[in-house]
PDB file of C-alpha atoms and ligand atoms in Angstrom:
ATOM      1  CA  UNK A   1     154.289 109.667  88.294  1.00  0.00           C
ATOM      2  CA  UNK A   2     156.020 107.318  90.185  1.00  0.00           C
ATOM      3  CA  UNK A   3     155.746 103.242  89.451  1.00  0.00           C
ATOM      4  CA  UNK A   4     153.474 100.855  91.581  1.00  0.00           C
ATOM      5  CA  UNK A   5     156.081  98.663  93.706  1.00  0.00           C
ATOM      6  CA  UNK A   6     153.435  95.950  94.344  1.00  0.00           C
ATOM      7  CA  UNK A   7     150.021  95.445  92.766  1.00  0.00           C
ATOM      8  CA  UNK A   8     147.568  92.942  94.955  1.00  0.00           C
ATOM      9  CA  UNK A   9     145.051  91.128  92.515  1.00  0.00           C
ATOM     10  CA  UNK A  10     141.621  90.391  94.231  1.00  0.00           C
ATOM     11  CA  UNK A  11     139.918  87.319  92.775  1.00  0.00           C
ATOM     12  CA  UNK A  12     136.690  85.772  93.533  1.00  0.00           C
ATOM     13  CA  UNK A  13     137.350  82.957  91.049  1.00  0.00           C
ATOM     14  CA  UNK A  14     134.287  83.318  88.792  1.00  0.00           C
ATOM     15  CA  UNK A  15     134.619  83.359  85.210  1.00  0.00           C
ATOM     16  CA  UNK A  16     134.988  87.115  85.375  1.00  0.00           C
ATOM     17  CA  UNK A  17     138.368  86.519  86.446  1.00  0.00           C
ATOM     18  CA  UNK A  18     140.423  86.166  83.841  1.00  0.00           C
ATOM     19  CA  UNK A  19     139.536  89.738  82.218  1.00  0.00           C
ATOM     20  CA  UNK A  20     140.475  91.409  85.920  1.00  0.00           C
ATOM     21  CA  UNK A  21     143.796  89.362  86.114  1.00  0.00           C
ATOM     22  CA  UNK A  22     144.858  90.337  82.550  1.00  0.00           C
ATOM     23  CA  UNK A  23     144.806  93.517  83.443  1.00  0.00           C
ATOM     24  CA  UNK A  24     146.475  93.449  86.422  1.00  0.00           C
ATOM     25  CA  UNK A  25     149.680  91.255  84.907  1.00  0.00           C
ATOM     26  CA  UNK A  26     149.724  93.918  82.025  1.00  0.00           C
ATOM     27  CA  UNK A  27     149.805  96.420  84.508  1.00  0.00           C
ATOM     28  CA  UNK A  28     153.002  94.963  86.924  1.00  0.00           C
ATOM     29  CA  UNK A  29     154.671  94.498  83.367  1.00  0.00           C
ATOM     30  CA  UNK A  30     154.603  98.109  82.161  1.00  0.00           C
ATOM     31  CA  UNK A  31     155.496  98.942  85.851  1.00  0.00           C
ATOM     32  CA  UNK A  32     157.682  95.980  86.902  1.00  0.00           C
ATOM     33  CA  UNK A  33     155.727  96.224  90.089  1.00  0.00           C
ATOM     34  CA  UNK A  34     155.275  92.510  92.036  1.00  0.00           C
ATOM     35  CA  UNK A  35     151.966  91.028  91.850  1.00  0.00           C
ATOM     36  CA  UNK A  36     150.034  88.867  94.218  1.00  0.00           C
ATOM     37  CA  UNK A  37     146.658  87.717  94.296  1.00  0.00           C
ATOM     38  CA  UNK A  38     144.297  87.246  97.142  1.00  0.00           C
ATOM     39  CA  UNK A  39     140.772  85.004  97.148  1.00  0.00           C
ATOM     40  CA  UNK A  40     139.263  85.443 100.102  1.00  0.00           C
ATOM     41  CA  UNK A  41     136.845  82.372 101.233  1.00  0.00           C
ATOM     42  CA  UNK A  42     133.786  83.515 102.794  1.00  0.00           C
ATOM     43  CA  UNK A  43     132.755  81.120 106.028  1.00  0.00           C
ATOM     44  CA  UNK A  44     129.350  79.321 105.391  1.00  0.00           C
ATOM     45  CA  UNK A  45     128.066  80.308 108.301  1.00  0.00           C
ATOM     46  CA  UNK A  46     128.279  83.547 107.155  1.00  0.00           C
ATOM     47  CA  UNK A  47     125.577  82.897 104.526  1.00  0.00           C
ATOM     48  CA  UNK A  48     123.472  80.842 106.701  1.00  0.00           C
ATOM     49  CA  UNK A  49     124.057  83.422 110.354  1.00  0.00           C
ATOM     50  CA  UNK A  50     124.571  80.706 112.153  1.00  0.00           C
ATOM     51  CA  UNK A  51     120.932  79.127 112.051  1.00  0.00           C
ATOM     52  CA  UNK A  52     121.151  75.587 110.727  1.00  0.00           C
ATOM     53  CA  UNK A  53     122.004  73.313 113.494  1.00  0.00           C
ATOM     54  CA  UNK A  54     124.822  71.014 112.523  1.00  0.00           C
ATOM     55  CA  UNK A  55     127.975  70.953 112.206  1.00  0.00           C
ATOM     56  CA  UNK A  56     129.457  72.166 108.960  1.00  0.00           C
ATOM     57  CA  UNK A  57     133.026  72.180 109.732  1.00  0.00           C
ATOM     58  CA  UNK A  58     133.821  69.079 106.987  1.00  0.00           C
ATOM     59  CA  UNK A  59     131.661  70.659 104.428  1.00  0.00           C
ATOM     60  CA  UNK A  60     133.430  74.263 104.996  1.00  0.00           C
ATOM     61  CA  UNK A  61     136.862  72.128 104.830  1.00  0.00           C
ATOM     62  CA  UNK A  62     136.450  70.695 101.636  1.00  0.00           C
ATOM     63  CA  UNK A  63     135.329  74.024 100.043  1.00  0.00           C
ATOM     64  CA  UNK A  64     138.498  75.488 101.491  1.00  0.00           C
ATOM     65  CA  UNK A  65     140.312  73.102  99.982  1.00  0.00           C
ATOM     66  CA  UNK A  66     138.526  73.360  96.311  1.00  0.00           C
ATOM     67  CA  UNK A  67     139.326  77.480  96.658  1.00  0.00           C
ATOM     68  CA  UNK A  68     143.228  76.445  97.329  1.00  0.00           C
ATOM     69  CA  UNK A  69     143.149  73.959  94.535  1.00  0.00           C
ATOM     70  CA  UNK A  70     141.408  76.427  92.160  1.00  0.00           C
ATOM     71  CA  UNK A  71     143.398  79.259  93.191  1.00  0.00           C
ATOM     72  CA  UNK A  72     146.367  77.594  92.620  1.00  0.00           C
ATOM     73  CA  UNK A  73     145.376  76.316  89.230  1.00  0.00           C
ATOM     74  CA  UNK A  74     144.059  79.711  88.265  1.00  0.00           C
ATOM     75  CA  UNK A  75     147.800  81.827  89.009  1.00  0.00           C
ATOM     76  CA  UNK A  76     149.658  78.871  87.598  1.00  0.00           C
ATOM     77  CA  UNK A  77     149.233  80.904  83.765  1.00  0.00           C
ATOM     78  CA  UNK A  78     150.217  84.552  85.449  1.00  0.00           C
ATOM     79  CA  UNK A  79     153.410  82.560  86.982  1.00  0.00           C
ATOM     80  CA  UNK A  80     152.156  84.215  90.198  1.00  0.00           C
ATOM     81  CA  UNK A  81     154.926  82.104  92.489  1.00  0.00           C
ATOM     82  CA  UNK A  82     153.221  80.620  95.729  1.00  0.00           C
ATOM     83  CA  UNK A  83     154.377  82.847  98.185  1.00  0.00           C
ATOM     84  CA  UNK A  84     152.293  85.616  96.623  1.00  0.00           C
ATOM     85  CA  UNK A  85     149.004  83.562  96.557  1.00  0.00           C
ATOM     86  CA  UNK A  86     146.869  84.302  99.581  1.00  0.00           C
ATOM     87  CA  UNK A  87     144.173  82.715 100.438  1.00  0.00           C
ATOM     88  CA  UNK A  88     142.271  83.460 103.625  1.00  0.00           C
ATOM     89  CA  UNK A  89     138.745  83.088 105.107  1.00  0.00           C
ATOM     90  CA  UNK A  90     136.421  86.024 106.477  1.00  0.00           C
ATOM     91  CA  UNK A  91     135.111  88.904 105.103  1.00  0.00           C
ATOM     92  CA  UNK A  92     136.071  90.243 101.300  1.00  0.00           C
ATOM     93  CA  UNK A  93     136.464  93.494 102.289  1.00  0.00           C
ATOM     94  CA  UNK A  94     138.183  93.278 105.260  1.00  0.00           C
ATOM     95  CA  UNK A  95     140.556  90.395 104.136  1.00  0.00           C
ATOM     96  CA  UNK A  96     141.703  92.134 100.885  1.00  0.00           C
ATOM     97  CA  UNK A  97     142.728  95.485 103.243  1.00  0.00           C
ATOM     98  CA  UNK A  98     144.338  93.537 106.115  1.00  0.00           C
ATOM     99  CA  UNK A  99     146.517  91.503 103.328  1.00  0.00           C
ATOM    100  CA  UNK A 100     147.066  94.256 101.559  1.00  0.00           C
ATOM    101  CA  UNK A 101     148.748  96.991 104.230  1.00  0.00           C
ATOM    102  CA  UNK A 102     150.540  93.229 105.546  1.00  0.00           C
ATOM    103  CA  UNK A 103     152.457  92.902 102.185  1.00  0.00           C
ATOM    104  CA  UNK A 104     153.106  96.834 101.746  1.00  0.00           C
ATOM    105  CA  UNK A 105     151.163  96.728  98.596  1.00  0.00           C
ATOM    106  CA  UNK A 106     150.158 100.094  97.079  1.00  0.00           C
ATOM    107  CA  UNK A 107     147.635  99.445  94.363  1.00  0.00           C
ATOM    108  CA  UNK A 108     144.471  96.882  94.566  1.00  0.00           C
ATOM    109  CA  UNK A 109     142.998  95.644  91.199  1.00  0.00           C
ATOM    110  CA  UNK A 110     139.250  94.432  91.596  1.00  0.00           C
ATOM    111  CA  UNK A 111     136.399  94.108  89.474  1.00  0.00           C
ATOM    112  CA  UNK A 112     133.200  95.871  89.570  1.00  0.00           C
ATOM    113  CA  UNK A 113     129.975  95.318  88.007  1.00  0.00           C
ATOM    114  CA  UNK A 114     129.273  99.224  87.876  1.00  0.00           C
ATOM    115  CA  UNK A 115     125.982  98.242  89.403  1.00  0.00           C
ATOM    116  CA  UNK A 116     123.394 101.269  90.535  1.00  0.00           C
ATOM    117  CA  UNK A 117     120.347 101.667  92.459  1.00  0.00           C
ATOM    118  CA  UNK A 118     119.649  98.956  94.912  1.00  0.00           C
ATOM    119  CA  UNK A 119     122.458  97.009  94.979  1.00  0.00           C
ATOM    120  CA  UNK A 120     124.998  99.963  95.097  1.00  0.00           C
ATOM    121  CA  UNK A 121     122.990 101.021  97.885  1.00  0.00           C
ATOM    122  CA  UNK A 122     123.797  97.689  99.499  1.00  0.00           C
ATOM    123  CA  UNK A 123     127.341  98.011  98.596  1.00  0.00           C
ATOM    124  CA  UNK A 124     129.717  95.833  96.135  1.00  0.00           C
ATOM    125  CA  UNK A 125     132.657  94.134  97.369  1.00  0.00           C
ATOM    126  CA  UNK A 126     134.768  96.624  94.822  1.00  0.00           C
ATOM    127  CA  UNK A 127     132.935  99.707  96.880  1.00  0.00           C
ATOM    128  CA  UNK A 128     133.510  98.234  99.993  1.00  0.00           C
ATOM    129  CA  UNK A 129     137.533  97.170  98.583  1.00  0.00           C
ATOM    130  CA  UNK A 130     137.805 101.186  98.009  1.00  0.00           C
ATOM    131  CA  UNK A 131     136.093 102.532 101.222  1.00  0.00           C
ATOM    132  CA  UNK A 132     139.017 102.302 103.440  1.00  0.00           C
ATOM    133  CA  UNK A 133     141.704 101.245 101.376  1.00  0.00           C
ATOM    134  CA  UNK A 134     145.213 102.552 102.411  1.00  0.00           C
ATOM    135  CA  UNK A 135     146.331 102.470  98.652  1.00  0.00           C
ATOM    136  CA  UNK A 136     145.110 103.616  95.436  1.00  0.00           C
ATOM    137  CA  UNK A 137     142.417 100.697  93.783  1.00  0.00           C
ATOM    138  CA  UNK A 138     141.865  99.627  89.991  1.00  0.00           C
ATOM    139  CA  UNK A 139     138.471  98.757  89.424  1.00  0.00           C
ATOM    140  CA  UNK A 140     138.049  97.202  86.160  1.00  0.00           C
ATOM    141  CA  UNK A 141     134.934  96.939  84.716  1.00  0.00           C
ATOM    142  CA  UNK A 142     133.533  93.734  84.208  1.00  0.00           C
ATOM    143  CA  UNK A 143     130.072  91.877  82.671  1.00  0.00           C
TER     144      UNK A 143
HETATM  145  P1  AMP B   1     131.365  91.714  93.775  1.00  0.00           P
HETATM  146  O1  AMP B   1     131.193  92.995  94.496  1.00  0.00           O
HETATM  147  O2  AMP B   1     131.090  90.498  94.609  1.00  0.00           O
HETATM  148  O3  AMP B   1     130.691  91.706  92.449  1.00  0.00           O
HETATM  149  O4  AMP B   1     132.937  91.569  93.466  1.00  0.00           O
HETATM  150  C1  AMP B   1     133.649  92.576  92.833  1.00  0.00           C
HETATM  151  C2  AMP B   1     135.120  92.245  92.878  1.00  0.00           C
HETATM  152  O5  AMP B   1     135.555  92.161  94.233  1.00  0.00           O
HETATM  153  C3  AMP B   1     135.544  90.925  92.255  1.00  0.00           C
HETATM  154  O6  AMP B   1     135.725  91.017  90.848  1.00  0.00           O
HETATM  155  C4  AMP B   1     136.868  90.692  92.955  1.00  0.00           C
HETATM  156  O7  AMP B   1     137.891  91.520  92.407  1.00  0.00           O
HETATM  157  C5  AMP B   1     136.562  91.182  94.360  1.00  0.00           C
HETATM  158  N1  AMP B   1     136.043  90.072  95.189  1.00  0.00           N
HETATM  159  C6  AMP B   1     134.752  89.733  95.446  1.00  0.00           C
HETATM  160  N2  AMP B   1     134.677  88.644  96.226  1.00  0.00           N
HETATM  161  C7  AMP B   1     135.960  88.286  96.486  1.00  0.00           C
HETATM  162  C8  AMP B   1     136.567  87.226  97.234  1.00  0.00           C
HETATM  163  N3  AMP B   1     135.835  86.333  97.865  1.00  0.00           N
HETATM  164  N4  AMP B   1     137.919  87.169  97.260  1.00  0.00           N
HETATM  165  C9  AMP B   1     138.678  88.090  96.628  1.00  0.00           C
HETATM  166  N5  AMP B   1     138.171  89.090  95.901  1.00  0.00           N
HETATM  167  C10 AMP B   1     136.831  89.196  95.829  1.00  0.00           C
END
């Protein structure tokens, strides 16, 4: 089978992390594929639809700014280099795709809970990460 060229990490920055990234670095080792990570910052108004009157752009800048700095802080051990962190705002899903078929990467590591009933029903970010993906995706199990 032929080697991965360029593995795409997706991180949501919870403790959960860690597990999902070691994986992923031991992987691009035993490959010598690049990595690069992705954290994909969801919009507040997102959460909220829109319905709380005021103006939230200060609060959604300095949570932009705390993902950077933790993002930044969490590659730093991988020795991910900068210009293979991405971080972007908008929808997991749809973020970790776009980024991916952008850098030509051909394998996506997430994590999934392995949930079932109800909130596979509602659909995981990992579920919604493979649904449409243009390359193969790891999903490690986490929790
Ligand atoms: P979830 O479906 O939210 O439990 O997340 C499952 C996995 O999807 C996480 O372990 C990450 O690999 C990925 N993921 C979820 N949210 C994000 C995010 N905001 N940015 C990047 N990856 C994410």
């Amino acid at each position: 089978m032929a080697h991965y060229q360029h593995i795409l990490l997706a991180v949501d920055l919870t403790e959960e992390s860690n597990a999902i990234a070691e994986k992923a670095v031991a992987l691009s080792q035993q490959t010598g594929a690049k990595l690069s990570i992705v954290h994909v910052i969801e919009p507040i108004n997102f959460a909220y639809g829109g319905d709380i009157p005021m103006d939230l752009t200060a609060i959604q800048d300095q949570l932009d700014e705390h993902a950077r700095q933790k993002l930044i802080a969490f590659a730093q051990p991988y020795l991910i280099p900068s210009e293979q962190q991405h971080i972007v705002i908008g929808l997991p899903q749809n973020e970790i795709h776009r980024i991916a078929e952008e850098q030509d990467v051909d394998l996506i590591v997430v994590g999934s809970h392995g949930r079932r009933g109800l909130s596979l029903l509602l659909g995981s970010t990992a579920n919604g990460v493979l649904h449409g993906a243009k390359c193969d995706v790891l999903a490690v199990r986490v929790g």
